[in-house]
PDB file of C-alpha atoms in Angstrom:
ATOM      1  CA  UNK A 725      -0.205  -0.190  -0.013  1.00  0.00           C
ATOM      2  CA  UNK A 726       1.403   3.442  -0.933  1.00  0.00           C
ATOM      3  CA  UNK A 727       2.925   5.429   2.504  1.00  0.00           C
ATOM      4  CA  UNK A 728       1.019   8.388   1.065  1.00  0.00           C
ATOM      5  CA  UNK A 729      -2.352   6.468   1.764  1.00  0.00           C
ATOM      6  CA  UNK A 730      -1.350   4.617   5.064  1.00  0.00           C
ATOM      7  CA  UNK A 731      -0.123   8.633   6.291  1.00  0.00           C
ATOM      8  CA  UNK A 732      -3.481  10.128   5.096  1.00  0.00           C
ATOM      9  CA  UNK A 733      -6.960  10.285   6.902  1.00  0.00           C
ATOM     10  CA  UNK A 734      -9.370   8.712   4.710  1.00  0.00           C
ATOM     11  CA  UNK A 735     -12.962   9.313   6.489  1.00  0.00           C
ATOM     12  CA  UNK A 736     -14.645  12.626   6.848  1.00  0.00           C
ATOM     13  CA  UNK A 737     -14.467  11.642  10.945  1.00  0.00           C
ATOM     14  CA  UNK A 738     -10.643  11.488  10.678  1.00  0.00           C
ATOM     15  CA  UNK A 739     -10.471  14.735   8.954  1.00  0.00           C
ATOM     16  CA  UNK A 740     -12.098  16.182  11.496  1.00  0.00           C
ATOM     17  CA  UNK A 741     -10.140  14.987  14.360  1.00  0.00           C
ATOM     18  CA  UNK A 742      -6.956  16.310  12.528  1.00  0.00           C
ATOM     19  CA  UNK A 743      -5.190  19.323  14.074  1.00  0.00           C
ATOM     20  CA  UNK A 744      -4.074  20.686  11.128  1.00  0.00           C
ATOM     21  CA  UNK A 745      -5.970  23.457   9.304  1.00  0.00           C
ATOM     22  CA  UNK A 746      -8.065  22.532   6.402  1.00  0.00           C
ATOM     23  CA  UNK A 747      -7.635  21.405   3.433  1.00  0.00           C
ATOM     24  CA  UNK A 748      -4.873  19.078   4.338  1.00  0.00           C
ATOM     25  CA  UNK A 749      -2.014  18.963   1.830  1.00  0.00           C
ATOM     26  CA  UNK A 750       0.361  15.969   0.986  1.00  0.00           C
ATOM     27  CA  UNK A 751       3.099  15.486  -1.509  1.00  0.00           C
ATOM     28  CA  UNK A 752       2.132  12.739  -3.917  1.00  0.00           C
ATOM     29  CA  UNK A 753       2.465  11.194  -7.373  1.00  0.00           C
ATOM     30  CA  UNK A 754      -0.662  11.376  -9.918  1.00  0.00           C
ATOM     31  CA  UNK A 755      -0.751   7.352  -9.140  1.00  0.00           C
ATOM     32  CA  UNK A 756      -1.107   7.732  -5.590  1.00  0.00           C
ATOM     33  CA  UNK A 757      -3.526  10.527  -6.005  1.00  0.00           C
ATOM     34  CA  UNK A 758      -5.798   8.098  -7.799  1.00  0.00           C
ATOM     35  CA  UNK A 759      -5.568   5.627  -5.423  1.00  0.00           C
ATOM     36  CA  UNK A 760      -6.638   8.208  -2.627  1.00  0.00           C
ATOM     37  CA  UNK A 761      -9.593   9.040  -4.735  1.00  0.00           C
ATOM     38  CA  UNK A 762     -10.642   5.711  -4.656  1.00  0.00           C
ATOM     39  CA  UNK A 763     -10.360   4.959  -0.800  1.00  0.00           C
ATOM     40  CA  UNK A 764     -11.222   8.317   0.589  1.00  0.00           C
ATOM     41  CA  UNK A 765     -14.982   9.420   1.824  1.00  0.00           C
ATOM     42  CA  UNK A 766     -14.401  12.943   0.680  1.00  0.00           C
ATOM     43  CA  UNK A 767     -13.262  14.431  -2.633  1.00  0.00           C
ATOM     44  CA  UNK A 768      -9.548  14.981  -3.425  1.00  0.00           C
ATOM     45  CA  UNK A 769      -8.025  17.533  -5.647  1.00  0.00           C
ATOM     46  CA  UNK A 770      -4.355  17.149  -7.114  1.00  0.00           C
ATOM     47  CA  UNK A 771      -2.473  19.953  -7.960  1.00  0.00           C
ATOM     48  CA  UNK A 772       1.642  20.488  -8.454  1.00  0.00           C
ATOM     49  CA  UNK A 773       2.162  17.435  -7.125  1.00  0.00           C
ATOM     50  CA  UNK A 774       0.041  17.481  -4.032  1.00  0.00           C
ATOM     51  CA  UNK A 775      -2.945  15.784  -2.970  1.00  0.00           C
ATOM     52  CA  UNK A 776      -5.322  18.188  -1.499  1.00  0.00           C
ATOM     53  CA  UNK A 777      -8.086  16.629   1.021  1.00  0.00           C
ATOM     54  CA  UNK A 778     -11.275  18.689   2.384  1.00  0.00           C
ATOM     55  CA  UNK A 779     -14.206  17.314   4.252  1.00  0.00           C
ATOM     56  CA  UNK A 780     -17.590  16.436   2.048  1.00  0.00           C
ATOM     57  CA  UNK A 781     -19.450  18.131   4.785  1.00  0.00           C
ATOM     58  CA  UNK A 782     -21.475  20.622   3.161  1.00  0.00           C
ATOM     59  CA  UNK A 783     -23.765  23.319   5.508  1.00  0.00           C
ATOM     60  CA  UNK A 784     -27.614  23.487   4.799  1.00  0.00           C
ATOM     61  CA  UNK A 785     -26.887  27.064   3.174  1.00  0.00           C
ATOM     62  CA  UNK A 786     -24.238  25.550   0.840  1.00  0.00           C
ATOM     63  CA  UNK A 787     -26.365  23.081  -0.343  1.00  0.00           C
ATOM     64  CA  UNK A 788     -29.305  25.011  -0.767  1.00  0.00           C
ATOM     65  CA  UNK A 789     -27.475  27.703  -2.870  1.00  0.00           C
ATOM     66  CA  UNK A 790     -25.534  24.846  -4.947  1.00  0.00           C
ATOM     67  CA  UNK A 791     -29.392  23.124  -5.414  1.00  0.00           C
ATOM     68  CA  UNK A 792     -30.937  26.192  -6.781  1.00  0.00           C
ATOM     69  CA  UNK A 793     -27.798  27.030  -8.985  1.00  0.00           C
ATOM     70  CA  UNK A 794     -28.184  23.843 -10.418  1.00  0.00           C
ATOM     71  CA  UNK A 795     -32.144  24.105 -10.964  1.00  0.00           C
ATOM     72  CA  UNK A 796     -31.415  26.888 -13.036  1.00  0.00           C
ATOM     73  CA  UNK A 797     -28.392  25.519 -15.270  1.00  0.00           C
ATOM     74  CA  UNK A 798     -30.398  22.467 -15.697  1.00  0.00           C
ATOM     75  CA  UNK A 799     -33.518  24.948 -17.121  1.00  0.00           C
ATOM     76  CA  UNK A 800     -31.205  26.944 -19.070  1.00  0.00           C
ATOM     77  CA  UNK A 801     -29.559  24.091 -20.839  1.00  0.00           C
ATOM     78  CA  UNK A 802     -32.821  21.617 -21.208  1.00  0.00           C
ATOM     79  CA  UNK A 803     -32.544  20.325 -24.519  1.00  0.00           C
ATOM     80  CA  UNK A 804     -29.046  20.892 -24.967  1.00  0.00           C
ATOM     81  CA  UNK A 805     -26.415  18.406 -25.863  1.00  0.00           C
ATOM     82  CA  UNK A 806     -24.562  18.829 -22.241  1.00  0.00           C
ATOM     83  CA  UNK A 807     -24.616  16.788 -18.686  1.00  0.00           C
ATOM     84  CA  UNK A 808     -24.367  17.909 -15.583  1.00  0.00           C
ATOM     85  CA  UNK A 809     -21.959  16.805 -13.123  1.00  0.00           C
ATOM     86  CA  UNK A 810     -21.758  17.423  -9.029  1.00  0.00           C
ATOM     87  CA  UNK A 811     -19.149  18.249  -6.844  1.00  0.00           C
ATOM     88  CA  UNK A 812     -18.056  14.354  -7.241  1.00  0.00           C
ATOM     89  CA  UNK A 813     -17.373  14.154 -10.979  1.00  0.00           C
ATOM     90  CA  UNK A 814     -13.642  15.292 -11.395  1.00  0.00           C
ATOM     91  CA  UNK A 815     -12.635  17.888 -14.032  1.00  0.00           C
ATOM     92  CA  UNK A 816      -8.664  17.785 -15.330  1.00  0.00           C
ATOM     93  CA  UNK A 817      -6.742  20.820 -16.724  1.00  0.00           C
ATOM     94  CA  UNK A 818      -3.792  19.774 -19.089  1.00  0.00           C
ATOM     95  CA  UNK A 819      -2.632  23.294 -19.322  1.00  0.00           C
ATOM     96  CA  UNK A 820      -2.448  23.796 -15.767  1.00  0.00           C
ATOM     97  CA  UNK A 821      -0.072  20.955 -14.607  1.00  0.00           C
ATOM     98  CA  UNK A 822      -2.821  18.112 -15.521  1.00  0.00           C
ATOM     99  CA  UNK A 823      -4.565  19.844 -12.163  1.00  0.00           C
ATOM    100  CA  UNK A 824      -7.483  17.506 -11.058  1.00  0.00           C
ATOM    101  CA  UNK A 825     -10.348  19.565  -9.563  1.00  0.00           C
ATOM    102  CA  UNK A 826     -13.815  18.666  -8.333  1.00  0.00           C
ATOM    103  CA  UNK A 827     -16.085  21.794  -8.644  1.00  0.00           C
ATOM    104  CA  UNK A 828     -19.124  21.959  -6.937  1.00  0.00           C
ATOM    105  CA  UNK A 829     -21.268  21.761 -10.172  1.00  0.00           C
ATOM    106  CA  UNK A 830     -20.371  21.666 -14.054  1.00  0.00           C
ATOM    107  CA  UNK A 831     -22.377  21.768 -17.357  1.00  0.00           C
ATOM    108  CA  UNK A 832     -20.249  19.539 -19.497  1.00  0.00           C
ATOM    109  CA  UNK A 833     -20.113  19.767 -23.371  1.00  0.00           C
ATOM    110  CA  UNK A 834     -21.133  16.505 -25.212  1.00  0.00           C
ATOM    111  CA  UNK A 835     -20.032  14.510 -26.676  1.00  0.00           C
ATOM    112  CA  UNK A 836     -17.376  14.690 -23.569  1.00  0.00           C
ATOM    113  CA  UNK A 837     -13.844  13.881 -23.901  1.00  0.00           C
ATOM    114  CA  UNK A 838     -12.027  12.545 -20.559  1.00  0.00           C
ATOM    115  CA  UNK A 839      -8.414  12.717 -19.358  1.00  0.00           C
ATOM    116  CA  UNK A 840      -8.447   8.816 -18.472  1.00  0.00           C
ATOM    117  CA  UNK A 841      -5.704   7.730 -15.677  1.00  0.00           C
ATOM    118  CA  UNK A 842      -6.283   4.456 -16.366  1.00  0.00           C
ATOM    119  CA  UNK A 843      -9.663   2.201 -16.990  1.00  0.00           C
ATOM    120  CA  UNK A 844     -12.053   3.642 -14.298  1.00  0.00           C
ATOM    121  CA  UNK A 845     -10.300   6.519 -13.151  1.00  0.00           C
ATOM    122  CA  UNK A 846     -11.150   9.704 -15.615  1.00  0.00           C
ATOM    123  CA  UNK A 847     -12.044  13.235 -14.996  1.00  0.00           C
ATOM    124  CA  UNK A 848     -13.867  15.557 -17.704  1.00  0.00           C
ATOM    125  CA  UNK A 849     -12.255  17.672 -19.903  1.00  0.00           C
ATOM    126  CA  UNK A 850     -15.068  19.398 -21.631  1.00  0.00           C
ATOM    127  CA  UNK A 851     -16.571  21.493 -19.187  1.00  0.00           C
ATOM    128  CA  UNK A 852     -18.428  25.074 -20.431  1.00  0.00           C
ATOM    129  CA  UNK A 853     -19.734  25.908 -17.112  1.00  0.00           C
ATOM    130  CA  UNK A 854     -18.064  25.576 -13.493  1.00  0.00           C
ATOM    131  CA  UNK A 855     -19.260  26.646 -10.287  1.00  0.00           C
ATOM    132  CA  UNK A 856     -17.888  26.961  -6.591  1.00  0.00           C
ATOM    133  CA  UNK A 857     -19.721  28.062  -3.613  1.00  0.00           C
ATOM    134  CA  UNK A 858     -17.288  30.036  -1.476  1.00  0.00           C
ATOM    135  CA  UNK A 859     -17.030  29.136   2.486  1.00  0.00           C
ATOM    136  CA  UNK A 860     -14.637  30.472   4.837  1.00  0.00           C
ATOM    137  CA  UNK A 861     -12.565  27.451   4.772  1.00  0.00           C
ATOM    138  CA  UNK A 862     -12.593  27.080   0.757  1.00  0.00           C
ATOM    139  CA  UNK A 863     -12.369  30.803  -0.720  1.00  0.00           C
ATOM    140  CA  UNK A 864      -8.649  31.375  -0.644  1.00  0.00           C
ATOM    141  CA  UNK A 865      -7.947  28.271  -2.398  1.00  0.00           C
ATOM    142  CA  UNK A 866     -11.183  28.694  -4.897  1.00  0.00           C
ATOM    143  CA  UNK A 867     -10.456  32.468  -5.856  1.00  0.00           C
ATOM    144  CA  UNK A 868      -6.405  32.387  -5.321  1.00  0.00           C
ATOM    145  CA  UNK A 869      -5.840  28.747  -6.853  1.00  0.00           C
ATOM    146  CA  UNK A 870      -8.638  26.982  -8.809  1.00  0.00           C
ATOM    147  CA  UNK A 871      -9.417  30.089 -10.594  1.00  0.00           C
ATOM    148  CA  UNK A 872      -6.628  30.925 -12.822  1.00  0.00           C
ATOM    149  CA  UNK A 873      -6.600  26.983 -13.605  1.00  0.00           C
ATOM    150  CA  UNK A 874     -10.407  27.227 -14.748  1.00  0.00           C
ATOM    151  CA  UNK A 875      -9.406  30.037 -16.978  1.00  0.00           C
ATOM    152  CA  UNK A 876      -7.464  27.718 -18.872  1.00  0.00           C
ATOM    153  CA  UNK A 877      -9.864  24.800 -19.400  1.00  0.00           C
ATOM    154  CA  UNK A 878     -10.751  24.769 -23.467  1.00  0.00           C
ATOM    155  CA  UNK A 879     -14.253  25.714 -24.424  1.00  0.00           C
ATOM    156  CA  UNK A 880     -15.034  27.265 -20.783  1.00  0.00           C
ATOM    157  CA  UNK A 881     -17.545  29.804 -21.354  1.00  0.00           C
ATOM    158  CA  UNK A 882     -18.759  30.945 -17.563  1.00  0.00           C
ATOM    159  CA  UNK A 883     -16.984  30.312 -13.963  1.00  0.00           C
ATOM    160  CA  UNK A 884     -19.684  31.012 -11.189  1.00  0.00           C
ATOM    161  CA  UNK A 885     -18.428  31.700  -7.291  1.00  0.00           C
ATOM    162  CA  UNK A 886     -21.346  32.127  -5.241  1.00  0.00           C
ATOM    163  CA  UNK A 887     -20.386  33.626  -1.966  1.00  0.00           C
ATOM    164  CA  UNK A 888     -22.076  31.158   0.752  1.00  0.00           C
ATOM    165  CA  UNK A 889     -22.119  33.942   3.864  1.00  0.00           C
ATOM    166  CA  UNK A 890     -23.192  37.191   1.902  1.00  0.00           C
ATOM    167  CA  UNK A 891     -25.079  38.041  -1.090  1.00  0.00           C
ATOM    168  CA  UNK A 892     -22.081  37.969  -3.645  1.00  0.00           C
ATOM    169  CA  UNK A 893     -22.127  36.704  -6.676  1.00  0.00           C
ATOM    170  CA  UNK A 894     -18.689  36.696  -8.850  1.00  0.00           C
ATOM    171  CA  UNK A 895     -19.541  36.324 -12.834  1.00  0.00           C
ATOM    172  CA  UNK A 896     -16.657  35.088 -15.097  1.00  0.00           C
ATOM    173  CA  UNK A 897     -17.674  35.182 -19.121  1.00  0.00           C
ATOM    174  CA  UNK A 898     -15.009  34.324 -21.806  1.00  0.00           C
ATOM    175  CA  UNK A 899     -14.500  37.153 -24.396  1.00  0.00           C
ATOM    176  CA  UNK A 900     -12.431  35.770 -26.518  1.00  0.00           C
ATOM    177  CA  UNK A 901      -8.878  33.741 -25.834  1.00  0.00           C
ATOM    178  CA  UNK A 902      -7.353  34.905 -22.427  1.00  0.00           C
ATOM    179  CA  UNK A 903     -10.270  37.482 -21.910  1.00  0.00           C
ATOM    180  CA  UNK A 904     -12.674  37.577 -19.673  1.00  0.00           C
ATOM    181  CA  UNK A 905     -16.230  39.964 -18.662  1.00  0.00           C
ATOM    182  CA  UNK A 906     -15.827  39.579 -14.673  1.00  0.00           C
ATOM    183  CA  UNK A 907     -18.550  40.927 -12.994  1.00  0.00           C
ATOM    184  CA  UNK A 908     -19.677  40.789  -9.138  1.00  0.00           C
ATOM    185  CA  UNK A 909     -23.058  41.367  -8.188  1.00  0.00           C
ATOM    186  CA  UNK A 910     -24.101  42.278  -4.392  1.00  0.00           C
ATOM    187  CA  UNK A 911     -27.963  42.983  -4.911  1.00  0.00           C
ATOM    188  CA  UNK A 912     -30.774  40.553  -4.842  1.00  0.00           C
ATOM    189  CA  UNK A 913     -32.347  42.586  -7.631  1.00  0.00           C
ATOM    190  CA  UNK A 914     -29.651  42.287 -10.042  1.00  0.00           C
ATOM    191  CA  UNK A 915     -29.804  39.538 -12.678  1.00  0.00           C
ATOM    192  CA  UNK A 916     -26.941  37.675 -14.943  1.00  0.00           C
ATOM    193  CA  UNK A 917     -27.276  35.492 -17.765  1.00  0.00           C
ATOM    194  CA  UNK A 918     -25.599  32.140 -18.860  1.00  0.00           C
ATOM    195  CA  UNK A 919     -26.617  31.312 -22.622  1.00  0.00           C
ATOM    196  CA  UNK A 920     -28.452  34.287 -23.075  1.00  0.00           C
ATOM    197  CA  UNK A 921     -30.882  33.651 -20.117  1.00  0.00           C
ATOM    198  CA  UNK A 922     -30.927  35.738 -16.878  1.00  0.00           C
ATOM    199  CA  UNK A 923     -30.863  34.413 -13.520  1.00  0.00           C
ATOM    200  CA  UNK A 924     -31.640  36.333 -10.458  1.00  0.00           C
ATOM    201  CA  UNK A 925     -29.105  36.490  -7.903  1.00  0.00           C
ATOM    202  CA  UNK A 926     -31.908  37.090  -5.357  1.00  0.00           C
ATOM    203  CA  UNK A 927     -33.462  33.450  -6.764  1.00  0.00           C
ATOM    204  CA  UNK A 928     -30.100  31.731  -5.846  1.00  0.00           C
ATOM    205  CA  UNK A 929     -30.127  32.730  -1.602  1.00  0.00           C
ATOM    206  CA  UNK A 930     -33.832  31.933  -1.996  1.00  0.00           C
ATOM    207  CA  UNK A 931     -33.489  29.290   0.917  1.00  0.00           C
ATOM    208  CA  UNK A 932     -30.862  30.999   2.708  1.00  0.00           C
ATOM    209  CA  UNK A 933     -31.392  32.688   6.150  1.00  0.00           C
ATOM    210  CA  UNK A 934     -28.278  34.396   6.891  1.00  0.00           C
ATOM    211  CA  UNK A 935     -29.618  35.798  10.030  1.00  0.00           C
ATOM    212  CA  UNK A 936     -30.562  32.165  11.255  1.00  0.00           C
ATOM    213  CA  UNK A 937     -26.968  30.901  10.274  1.00  0.00           C
ATOM    214  CA  UNK A 938     -25.283  33.673  12.535  1.00  0.00           C
ATOM    215  CA  UNK A 939     -27.201  32.820  15.377  1.00  0.00           C
ATOM    216  CA  UNK A 940     -26.499  29.050  14.836  1.00  0.00           C
ATOM    217  CA  UNK A 941     -22.922  29.827  14.342  1.00  0.00           C
ATOM    218  CA  UNK A 942     -22.739  31.770  17.714  1.00  0.00           C
ATOM    219  CA  UNK A 943     -21.942  34.876  15.865  1.00  0.00           C
TER     220      UNK A 943
END
């Protein structure tokens, strides 16, 4: 068994009991990454020779935002030649050091193309939309590490970052090679468009009560 696998926690319970800040990072080969991805309960990314481990637990607000956004994306792309991926569906970005990330959601252009490490171990290469719901534990990495790689995906059209702690949506739309229109929305009445169809900011937060969340967290 790989020394990396024996050293790493493989369950969410083990991750929750570590005294190290999340996400955990372990130097590893890609072969070791795919072994961990098969064994671990949580989702793991691979970037610049490191396995990056985060708990698969998500808050109620996080789940509500994800569900609302995926509902809208499915409505927008209904009848299109696409399929939809959740946080257990990895994407591979060859131009970013063969990074392998698990976005919170994606829209995959069909016919799909894959990066296949070996039979049964593969990641999508053709997302046209990816989205992340930002949380305190993922915000810095999502914006600083993953976003530059997402922008390198061949054929990507939209990148969405939805803040889980306040009303704030980052919408990045490709305008051409290495050119992006980036807009930040902080008003619930504002709209942005995907595939020419509007999404209202307030709709994404329809099931979220920030005051209740603060009361429950003790803030």
